[in-house]
């Protein structure tokens, strides 16, 4: 008889985590989480419906906003199944294949949202720098070509993530650090060589963070253009068209940068803080983006209110 070596056992399921120590109140925590998902879906669907049905909103900036709403919906629905299973039913197990599929969609829609925010920064630059040629530069066909090109780029970028994870061996360790599956989280559980995964994941992360650099560069050029405008009122008007986009960028990137900073520099990391920030990274942008654009964009706000008043009559 040979001794049974547990380190050689291949696992087929992972365990996700809710909020450690608060498992007994997960059902109560599920109420605000369900409400956030519901409001996010309602808000983004409303944005899509209004832009699609109103001829006055058939403009480049609103086409890009509809792309952002689709990315938000994808991001919400990617994390929805595991988040609700954990907090509603305390069901923390997930099959390896389902986990790999989830991390593909989460990373894919995260990269897509980052790309859309980058495209929107270019849109704002063209609108301010070349206002008379804005519509001729960003035609409808060109906008959808840009969107399709970035969508294909992001799919190809993350396409191999599940396959590189599937080739690894997972032995005794199967407890993940969040309520959903992430590439770097799964990769750390492997008991085989994961260097390919490490460098590939780093490459994907750098590609996404490069979007933030190009967004910053776009705003440098926007500020340079705005400062060249003679009228103070026109300067404020030009900058006001960028407020919604700046808010969306901050809502998306602040949790990512905060989480990365805490992982790298925090000596005494609070597990609760890490988990809450990680959850906010997926929950807050889809919820807040429709609110920000409805509040700060008069055309959207007016059309949404018109639709609501028509339905109430």
Short mmCIF file of C-alpha atoms in Angstrom, two decimals:
data_model
loop_
_atom_site.label_atom_id
_atom_site.label_comp_id
_atom_site.label_asym_id
_atom_site.label_seq_id
_atom_site.Cartn_x
_atom_site.Cartn_y
_atom_site.Cartn_z
CA UNK A 1 0.00 0.00 0.00
CA UNK A 2 1.28 3.47 -0.88
CA UNK A 3 0.49 6.39 1.44
CA UNK A 4 -2.17 8.74 0.10
CA UNK A 5 -0.58 12.10 -0.72
CA UNK A 6 -3.18 14.88 -0.48
CA UNK A 7 -0.93 17.30 -2.31
CA UNK A 8 -1.42 15.21 -5.46
CA UNK A 9 -5.25 15.50 -5.42
CA UNK A 10 -6.63 17.66 -8.20
CA UNK A 11 -9.56 19.84 -7.09
CA UNK A 12 -12.57 20.59 -9.30
CA UNK A 13 -14.24 23.35 -7.28
CA UNK A 14 -13.17 26.61 -5.65
CA UNK A 15 -14.55 28.37 -2.60
CA UNK A 16 -15.48 32.03 -2.86
CA UNK A 17 -15.64 34.30 0.17
CA UNK A 18 -18.28 36.75 1.31
CA UNK A 19 -17.37 39.00 4.23
CA UNK A 20 -15.39 37.00 6.83
CA UNK A 21 -16.97 37.04 10.26
CA UNK A 22 -20.30 38.31 8.96
CA UNK A 23 -21.60 35.09 7.44
CA UNK A 24 -24.57 35.15 9.84
CA UNK A 25 -25.78 38.48 8.37
CA UNK A 26 -25.09 37.73 4.72
CA UNK A 27 -28.84 37.62 4.08
CA UNK A 28 -29.16 41.22 5.28
CA UNK A 29 -26.12 42.33 3.29
CA UNK A 30 -27.74 40.79 0.21
CA UNK A 31 -30.55 43.40 0.36
CA UNK A 32 -28.41 46.45 -0.56
CA UNK A 33 -26.42 44.31 -3.02
CA UNK A 34 -29.62 43.20 -4.80
CA UNK A 35 -30.82 46.82 -4.80
CA UNK A 36 -27.52 47.99 -6.34
CA UNK A 37 -27.75 45.38 -9.10
CA UNK A 38 -31.39 46.29 -9.78
CA UNK A 39 -30.71 50.03 -9.94
CA UNK A 40 -27.61 49.50 -12.09
CA UNK A 41 -29.56 47.39 -14.59
CA UNK A 42 -32.49 49.82 -14.59
CA UNK A 43 -30.26 52.89 -14.98
CA UNK A 44 -28.16 51.52 -17.82
CA UNK A 45 -31.16 50.07 -19.65
CA UNK A 46 -32.87 53.46 -19.35
CA UNK A 47 -29.81 55.19 -20.84
CA UNK A 48 -29.76 52.71 -23.74
CA UNK A 49 -33.52 53.04 -24.34
CA UNK A 50 -33.51 56.86 -24.32
CA UNK A 51 -30.50 57.14 -26.64
CA UNK A 52 -31.98 54.59 -29.06
CA UNK A 53 -35.46 56.15 -29.22
CA UNK A 54 -34.61 59.87 -29.24
CA UNK A 55 -33.43 61.27 -32.57
CA UNK A 56 -31.98 64.34 -30.83
CA UNK A 57 -29.50 62.08 -29.04
CA UNK A 58 -28.13 60.48 -32.21
CA UNK A 59 -24.75 62.12 -31.70
CA UNK A 60 -21.23 60.71 -31.24
CA UNK A 61 -20.98 61.42 -27.50
CA UNK A 62 -24.24 59.56 -26.84
CA UNK A 63 -23.21 56.59 -28.98
CA UNK A 64 -20.13 56.30 -26.80
CA UNK A 65 -22.32 56.63 -23.72
CA UNK A 66 -24.41 53.68 -24.96
CA UNK A 67 -21.18 51.66 -25.27
CA UNK A 68 -20.34 52.54 -21.67
CA UNK A 69 -23.82 51.44 -20.56
CA UNK A 70 -23.40 48.09 -22.32
CA UNK A 71 -20.02 47.59 -20.65
CA UNK A 72 -21.59 48.40 -17.27
CA UNK A 73 -24.36 45.86 -17.84
CA UNK A 74 -21.81 43.22 -18.80
CA UNK A 75 -19.73 43.98 -15.72
CA UNK A 76 -22.80 43.71 -13.47
CA UNK A 77 -24.10 40.45 -14.92
CA UNK A 78 -20.61 38.89 -14.83
CA UNK A 79 -20.41 39.10 -11.04
CA UNK A 80 -24.16 38.76 -10.32
CA UNK A 81 -24.44 34.93 -10.09
CA UNK A 82 -21.73 34.34 -7.48
CA UNK A 83 -22.42 37.48 -5.43
CA UNK A 84 -26.10 36.59 -5.01
CA UNK A 85 -25.40 32.90 -4.33
CA UNK A 86 -22.97 33.83 -1.55
CA UNK A 87 -24.99 36.54 0.16
CA UNK A 88 -28.46 35.07 -0.37
CA UNK A 89 -27.80 31.36 0.13
CA UNK A 90 -24.28 31.17 1.64
CA UNK A 91 -23.40 28.93 -1.34
CA UNK A 92 -19.69 29.50 -1.75
CA UNK A 93 -18.67 26.62 -4.01
CA UNK A 94 -18.11 27.21 -7.71
CA UNK A 95 -16.87 24.71 -10.29
CA UNK A 96 -13.46 25.35 -11.80
CA UNK A 97 -14.85 25.76 -15.33
CA UNK A 98 -17.54 28.22 -14.16
CA UNK A 99 -14.87 30.16 -12.27
CA UNK A 100 -12.62 30.36 -15.35
CA UNK A 101 -15.58 31.52 -17.45
CA UNK A 102 -16.50 34.20 -14.90
CA UNK A 103 -12.98 35.61 -14.73
CA UNK A 104 -12.91 35.80 -18.54
CA UNK A 105 -16.10 37.89 -18.63
CA UNK A 106 -15.11 40.08 -15.66
CA UNK A 107 -11.69 40.89 -17.11
CA UNK A 108 -13.15 41.28 -20.60
CA UNK A 109 -15.83 43.78 -19.58
CA UNK A 110 -13.40 45.59 -17.25
CA UNK A 111 -10.99 46.10 -20.14
CA UNK A 112 -13.89 47.10 -22.39
CA UNK A 113 -15.05 49.74 -19.92
CA UNK A 114 -11.52 51.09 -19.69
CA UNK A 115 -11.32 51.26 -23.50
CA UNK A 116 -14.67 53.04 -23.77
CA UNK A 117 -13.55 55.65 -21.23
CA UNK A 118 -10.43 56.16 -23.36
CA UNK A 119 -12.51 56.56 -26.54
CA UNK A 120 -14.77 59.05 -24.74
CA UNK A 121 -11.74 61.15 -23.75
CA UNK A 122 -10.72 61.34 -27.43
CA UNK A 123 -14.31 62.27 -28.27
CA UNK A 124 -14.19 65.17 -25.81
CA UNK A 125 -10.84 66.34 -27.22
CA UNK A 126 -12.15 66.37 -30.81
CA UNK A 127 -15.37 68.13 -29.72
CA UNK A 128 -13.38 70.92 -28.04
CA UNK A 129 -10.40 71.10 -30.42
CA UNK A 130 -12.30 70.72 -33.72
CA UNK A 131 -15.94 71.65 -32.96
CA UNK A 132 -16.80 72.54 -36.57
CA UNK A 133 -15.48 69.22 -37.90
CA UNK A 134 -16.72 67.11 -34.96
CA UNK A 135 -19.58 65.39 -36.78
CA UNK A 136 -17.61 64.88 -39.99
CA UNK A 137 -14.73 63.25 -38.09
CA UNK A 138 -16.89 61.04 -35.86
CA UNK A 139 -19.50 59.70 -38.27
CA UNK A 140 -21.87 56.94 -37.15
CA UNK A 141 -20.10 54.28 -39.19
CA UNK A 142 -16.69 55.35 -37.88
CA UNK A 143 -17.94 55.26 -34.29
CA UNK A 144 -19.19 51.68 -34.57
CA UNK A 145 -15.99 50.66 -36.35
CA UNK A 146 -13.99 52.09 -33.43
CA UNK A 147 -16.24 50.32 -30.92
CA UNK A 148 -16.00 47.00 -32.79
CA UNK A 149 -12.21 47.30 -33.09
CA UNK A 150 -11.80 47.88 -29.36
CA UNK A 151 -14.24 45.05 -28.53
CA UNK A 152 -12.24 42.60 -30.68
CA UNK A 153 -8.99 43.88 -29.16
CA UNK A 154 -10.26 43.28 -25.62
CA UNK A 155 -11.65 39.82 -26.40
CA UNK A 156 -8.33 38.77 -27.93
CA UNK A 157 -6.45 40.30 -24.99
CA UNK A 158 -8.22 38.16 -22.36
CA UNK A 159 -9.11 35.18 -24.54
CA UNK A 160 -6.26 32.99 -23.28
CA UNK A 161 -6.77 33.76 -19.58
CA UNK A 162 -9.12 30.80 -18.86
CA UNK A 163 -6.95 28.39 -20.87
CA UNK A 164 -3.74 29.38 -19.08
CA UNK A 165 -5.52 28.83 -15.75
CA UNK A 166 -7.00 25.51 -16.85
CA UNK A 167 -3.56 24.04 -17.59
CA UNK A 168 -2.43 24.60 -13.97
CA UNK A 169 -2.74 22.06 -11.17
CA UNK A 170 -4.70 23.05 -8.06
CA UNK A 171 -4.08 20.85 -5.07
CA UNK A 172 -5.14 21.45 -1.47
CA UNK A 173 -5.73 25.21 -1.68
CA UNK A 174 -9.07 26.28 -3.14
CA UNK A 175 -10.22 29.32 -1.08
CA UNK A 176 -10.35 32.50 -3.16
CA UNK A 177 -10.15 36.02 -1.73
CA UNK A 178 -13.29 37.60 -3.21
CA UNK A 179 -16.93 36.99 -4.03
CA UNK A 180 -16.07 36.40 -7.67
CA UNK A 181 -13.23 34.88 -9.70
CA UNK A 182 -10.21 36.92 -10.76
CA UNK A 183 -7.20 35.72 -12.72
CA UNK A 184 -4.56 36.75 -10.17
CA UNK A 185 -6.59 35.27 -7.32
CA UNK A 186 -6.99 31.85 -8.96
CA UNK A 187 -3.40 31.82 -10.18
CA UNK A 188 -2.04 32.07 -6.62
CA UNK A 189 -3.73 28.79 -5.66
CA UNK A 190 -1.83 26.76 -8.24
CA UNK A 191 0.73 24.21 -7.06
CA UNK A 192 2.37 24.04 -10.48
CA UNK A 193 4.52 26.59 -12.31
CA UNK A 194 2.41 29.72 -12.89
CA UNK A 195 5.03 32.07 -14.33
CA UNK A 196 3.26 32.22 -17.71
CA UNK A 197 0.05 33.26 -15.94
CA UNK A 198 1.89 35.88 -13.90
CA UNK A 199 3.48 37.59 -16.90
CA UNK A 200 0.36 37.27 -19.05
CA UNK A 201 -1.82 38.72 -16.28
CA UNK A 202 0.69 41.54 -15.79
CA UNK A 203 0.59 42.29 -19.52
CA UNK A 204 -3.23 42.46 -19.49
CA UNK A 205 -3.20 44.73 -16.42
CA UNK A 206 -0.60 47.05 -17.99
CA UNK A 207 -2.65 47.29 -21.19
CA UNK A 208 -5.66 48.39 -19.16
CA UNK A 209 -3.68 50.86 -17.03
CA UNK A 210 -2.15 52.32 -20.20
CA UNK A 211 -5.68 53.48 -21.05
CA UNK A 212 -5.61 55.70 -17.95
CA UNK A 213 -2.30 57.21 -19.12
CA UNK A 214 -3.77 58.04 -22.55
CA UNK A 215 -6.87 59.49 -20.85
CA UNK A 216 -4.61 61.77 -18.79
CA UNK A 217 -2.72 62.79 -21.96
CA UNK A 218 -6.05 63.58 -23.66
CA UNK A 219 -7.00 65.91 -20.82
CA UNK A 220 -3.63 67.65 -21.02
CA UNK A 221 -4.45 68.49 -24.65
CA UNK A 222 -8.03 69.41 -23.70
CA UNK A 223 -6.79 71.85 -21.05
CA UNK A 224 -4.28 73.31 -23.50
CA UNK A 225 -7.09 73.87 -26.03
CA UNK A 226 -9.46 75.32 -23.43
CA UNK A 227 -6.83 77.77 -22.14
CA UNK A 228 -6.48 79.03 -25.69
CA UNK A 229 -10.15 80.06 -25.78
CA UNK A 230 -10.50 83.80 -25.23
CA UNK A 231 -13.92 83.91 -23.54
CA UNK A 232 -14.09 82.85 -19.89
CA UNK A 233 -17.69 81.70 -20.37
CA UNK A 234 -16.75 79.51 -23.33
CA UNK A 235 -13.93 77.96 -21.30
CA UNK A 236 -16.35 76.97 -18.56
CA UNK A 237 -18.84 75.67 -21.10
CA UNK A 238 -16.17 73.53 -22.77
CA UNK A 239 -14.92 72.12 -19.46
CA UNK A 240 -18.48 71.45 -18.29
CA UNK A 241 -18.95 68.98 -21.16
CA UNK A 242 -16.11 66.91 -19.66
CA UNK A 243 -17.39 66.75 -16.07
CA UNK A 244 -19.50 63.61 -16.52
CA UNK A 245 -16.64 61.77 -18.21
CA UNK A 246 -14.14 62.82 -15.51
CA UNK A 247 -16.54 61.51 -12.84
CA UNK A 248 -16.89 58.19 -14.71
CA UNK A 249 -13.09 57.87 -14.98
CA UNK A 250 -12.65 58.52 -11.24
CA UNK A 251 -15.45 56.11 -10.30
CA UNK A 252 -13.81 53.38 -12.38
CA UNK A 253 -10.11 53.87 -11.65
CA UNK A 254 -10.06 54.99 -7.99
CA UNK A 255 -11.10 51.56 -6.58
CA UNK A 256 -8.61 49.79 -8.90
CA UNK A 257 -5.71 52.06 -7.93
CA UNK A 258 -6.67 51.96 -4.23
CA UNK A 259 -6.79 48.15 -4.23
CA UNK A 260 -3.47 47.88 -6.08
CA UNK A 261 -1.85 50.37 -3.67
CA UNK A 262 -3.11 48.50 -0.61
CA UNK A 263 -1.82 45.19 -2.01
CA UNK A 264 1.58 46.71 -2.68
CA UNK A 265 2.24 49.14 0.18
CA UNK A 266 -0.17 48.52 3.09
CA UNK A 267 1.65 46.80 5.98
CA UNK A 268 -1.49 45.95 7.96
CA UNK A 269 -4.17 45.26 5.39
CA UNK A 270 -7.72 44.99 6.68
CA UNK A 271 -9.46 41.98 5.03
CA UNK A 272 -12.78 43.78 5.26
CA UNK A 273 -11.39 46.89 3.53
CA UNK A 274 -9.83 44.82 0.75
CA UNK A 275 -13.05 42.87 0.13
CA UNK A 276 -15.28 45.96 0.23
CA UNK A 277 -13.06 47.88 -2.19
CA UNK A 278 -12.90 44.85 -4.50
CA UNK A 279 -16.71 44.57 -4.43
CA UNK A 280 -17.05 48.33 -5.00
CA UNK A 281 -14.86 47.97 -8.09
CA UNK A 282 -17.62 45.88 -9.74
CA UNK A 283 -20.72 47.32 -8.07
CA UNK A 284 -20.18 51.09 -8.04
CA UNK A 285 -19.38 52.04 -11.69
CA UNK A 286 -22.49 50.37 -13.20
CA UNK A 287 -24.62 52.02 -10.50
CA UNK A 288 -23.10 55.51 -10.55
CA UNK A 289 -22.43 56.11 -14.26
CA UNK A 290 -26.12 56.40 -15.26
CA UNK A 291 -26.76 58.66 -12.25
CA UNK A 292 -23.80 60.91 -13.09
CA UNK A 293 -24.79 61.25 -16.74
CA UNK A 294 -28.45 61.88 -15.90
CA UNK A 295 -27.55 64.56 -13.35
CA UNK A 296 -24.76 66.30 -15.29
CA UNK A 297 -26.04 65.94 -18.88
CA UNK A 298 -29.10 68.11 -19.41
CA UNK A 299 -30.16 66.45 -22.68
CA UNK A 300 -30.20 62.99 -21.07
CA UNK A 301 -31.93 64.25 -17.92
CA UNK A 302 -34.67 66.05 -19.87
CA UNK A 303 -35.39 63.03 -22.10
CA UNK A 304 -35.49 60.61 -19.16
CA UNK A 305 -37.90 62.90 -17.29
CA UNK A 306 -40.05 63.19 -20.42
CA UNK A 307 -40.23 59.40 -20.73
CA UNK A 308 -41.15 59.04 -17.06
CA UNK A 309 -43.84 61.73 -17.26
CA UNK A 310 -45.36 60.10 -20.34
CA UNK A 311 -45.53 56.75 -18.58
CA UNK A 312 -47.11 58.29 -15.48
CA UNK A 313 -49.97 59.84 -17.48
#
